[in-house]
């Protein structure tokens, strides 16, 4: 019985399967399947924003640590603007900005839909938060490591690539794990902030609130959503812990710091 | 000043001034007050929740400890917006259910019937015939409570860490003097934990500021609501001030408002941190002492 529901609604968030959402006699199975289907979007936004944001964050962090004013100031402002304002407002502003852009430039049309527009906002947002973390990492790269690199004749790009950057990553990784977790949590804001869920293709929270509105019973859909997110959080901690172990593999085991489930720093 | 009676004849700056002082814009400015009020009430309540949560998580009684740790872990592991949406309905239904049990004891039908939540008319909260402001205040109070529950868990996490950061030697000394567990906690741990808690609490304050737009999702007519309302395109038929879609500019203004607010908070927190570090046996306190010594007598 639940198998049928899975076939009907398993990929509903992508528009595949049954067109109409359930309207009456909601079963537990339907709620689990549809909310799980919505998780596809949360994972999509989370992973793509994390990967693209990682690249920009490295650039911005080095810019912020640079001696050149023309690199440092823009990087500082970028971090300040995106860390100093609510993501919710950034989503709204981004959406209406893209709408206006569409009037001028028809090619900008995809930006006004969630899959691209919200992704861009999330990308810039996580880049700013991660850049601040990486900047902190850059500042705490041990002086001795850099001196040793110079003594070996490593300079410029080669020194950055082989010494500074890996050390920065190693130092920043526990905080970055934390940022990744909060980024995935932040993806739930997408469909509540202007970006439309066309033909009811939404994320996990969208479906959870759909069920809560229809059944007027929040005690089923939200715990399901919470369960999914706790699972997702554990997966992220596992994956990031694996990377962490790799980054620290040259160190004596006792010196490594594992990412913790409930770290102190939050975004 | 300006005569705003006939906006169609105005142009440029006078038009803008008249436009920005229409009744609905005044509601927008009031909504800023709502946000500040929310912050002013939520911050202390959340601190109280956090203190209670941290004390529960340190408790010697196992069930209480599990409750404290569970409260911290669950709220932190799940997106906060899901909690907001959940608690607003759950608290409302919980309150109505309790009132229902007290006020209508002879009601024999189940409260949950399919997709309906039915309580007797006397248990409705607020009562169906209550004036509008009661509805608004009740909605706002629910929002405050929801914020306090969510941010209480974050604060509990910070305070729990701060309590554990108080040097072990201090606690041991207190025990050596024969203080009881309770006395040690209130006379040694709590007064010393603030300097360790301040960075975390400052961070939390920033997060709380940035969470205030979520009031919109809780059904309060806040600044996000008014920005959407006022920014939408207006035609000459329905408004004295017709304009195209300006929502982008309204949200830009909100963005700038929040940036200014967080920047101001940053500056105040930095000052506070310096002040709290005076005389503390921490690196920051030591730096202050040295700076004072180098400067010489005033």
Coordinates of C-alpha atoms in Angstrom, one line a residue, chain A residues 24-26 77 80-90 92-93 95-100 129 178 181-182 184-186 188-189 192-194 205 209 212-220 222-223 225-227 229-230 233 260 262-267, chain B residues 69 72-74 76-83 85-86 89-94 112 114-117 154 157-162 164 200 203-204 207 209-214 216-217 224 228 245 247-249 251-252 254-255 258-260 262-263 266:
Chain A
X24 CA -8.3 14.3 2.3
X25 CA -7.7 11.2 4.4
X26 CA -4.1 11.8 4.8
X77 CA 32.1 44.6 2.3
X80 CA 29.7 42.3 5.9
X81 CA 26.6 42.6 3.7
X82 CA 25.8 39.0 3.6
X83 CA 26.6 38.2 7.2
X84 CA 25.0 41.3 8.6
X85 CA 21.6 41.0 7.0
X86 CA 19.0 38.2 7.4
X87 CA 19.0 35.5 4.8
X88 CA 15.2 35.8 4.6
X89 CA 15.5 39.4 3.5
X90 CA 18.2 38.5 1.0
X92 CA 13.1 38.5 -0.9
X93 CA 15.5 41.1 -2.3
X95 CA 13.7 37.5 -5.9
X96 CA 12.4 41.0 -6.6
X97 CA 15.7 42.0 -8.1
X98 CA 15.6 39.1 -10.5
X99 CA 12.0 40.0 -11.3
X100 CA 13.0 43.5 -12.3
X129 CA 29.9 32.9 6.0
X178 CA 29.0 23.7 11.4
X181 CA 24.8 22.0 8.7
X182 CA 23.3 25.5 9.0
X184 CA 21.2 22.8 4.9
X185 CA 18.8 24.2 7.5
X186 CA 18.7 27.5 5.7
X188 CA 14.1 25.4 4.1
X189 CA 13.5 29.2 3.8
X192 CA 8.7 30.8 2.1
X193 CA 10.4 33.9 0.8
X194 CA 8.9 35.0 -2.5
X205 CA 9.2 22.2 4.8
X209 CA 3.4 23.0 6.3
X212 CA -0.1 20.9 8.9
X213 CA -2.4 23.4 7.3
X214 CA -4.7 20.7 5.8
X215 CA -4.9 18.4 8.8
X216 CA -4.6 21.2 11.4
X217 CA -2.4 18.8 13.3
X218 CA 1.3 19.9 13.5
X219 CA 2.3 16.9 15.6
X220 CA 2.8 14.6 12.7
X222 CA 6.9 18.5 11.7
X223 CA 8.4 15.6 13.7
X225 CA 10.6 16.7 8.9
X226 CA 12.7 16.9 12.1
X227 CA 13.6 13.2 11.7
X229 CA 16.9 16.8 9.1
X230 CA 18.5 14.9 12.0
X233 CA 22.8 16.4 9.8
X260 CA 31.3 17.9 17.1
X262 CA 26.7 20.4 18.9
X263 CA 29.5 23.0 18.4
X264 CA 29.4 26.3 20.2
X265 CA 29.6 28.5 17.2
X266 CA 26.5 29.1 15.2
X267 CA 25.7 31.3 12.3
Chain B
X69 CA 20.1 17.8 26.9
X72 CA 19.2 21.6 23.4
X73 CA 19.9 18.9 20.9
X74 CA 16.5 18.7 19.2
X76 CA 19.6 22.8 17.4
X77 CA 19.4 19.8 15.1
X78 CA 16.3 21.0 13.2
X79 CA 15.8 24.1 11.1
X80 CA 14.6 26.9 13.3
X81 CA 11.9 27.9 10.8
X82 CA 10.3 24.5 11.2
X83 CA 10.1 25.1 14.9
X85 CA 5.8 27.0 12.2
X86 CA 5.3 24.1 14.6
X89 CA 0.1 26.0 16.0
X90 CA 1.1 23.6 18.7
X91 CA 1.1 26.3 21.5
X92 CA -2.2 27.6 20.3
X93 CA -3.9 24.2 20.3
X94 CA -2.3 23.3 23.6
X112 CA -9.6 16.0 17.1
X114 CA -10.5 14.2 11.2
X115 CA -9.0 17.4 10.0
X116 CA -10.7 19.6 12.6
X117 CA -9.6 20.7 16.0
X154 CA 20.7 28.2 21.8
X157 CA 23.9 25.6 24.9
X158 CA 26.1 28.7 25.3
X159 CA 25.5 28.9 29.1
X160 CA 26.1 25.2 29.5
X161 CA 29.5 25.6 27.8
X162 CA 30.2 28.8 29.9
X164 CA 31.8 24.3 32.3
X200 CA 28.4 33.2 22.5
X203 CA 26.6 35.9 18.5
X204 CA 23.2 34.8 19.6
X207 CA 21.2 35.7 15.2
X209 CA 18.2 40.1 15.2
X210 CA 18.5 38.3 11.9
X211 CA 15.6 36.0 12.8
X212 CA 13.1 38.8 13.4
X213 CA 11.9 38.9 9.8
X214 CA 10.5 35.4 10.4
X216 CA 6.1 37.4 9.0
X217 CA 5.7 33.7 8.8
X224 CA 8.3 42.2 5.7
X228 CA 5.5 43.5 0.3
X245 CA 6.5 47.4 -8.6
X247 CA 9.2 45.8 -3.8
X248 CA 12.9 45.5 -4.7
X249 CA 13.6 49.0 -3.3
X251 CA 13.5 45.1 0.6
X252 CA 16.8 47.0 -0.2
X254 CA 15.1 46.6 4.9
X255 CA 18.5 45.1 4.1
X258 CA 19.3 45.3 9.3
X259 CA 22.9 46.0 8.3
X260 CA 22.9 49.2 10.3
X262 CA 23.8 44.5 13.3
X263 CA 26.7 46.9 12.9
X266 CA 28.6 44.8 17.0

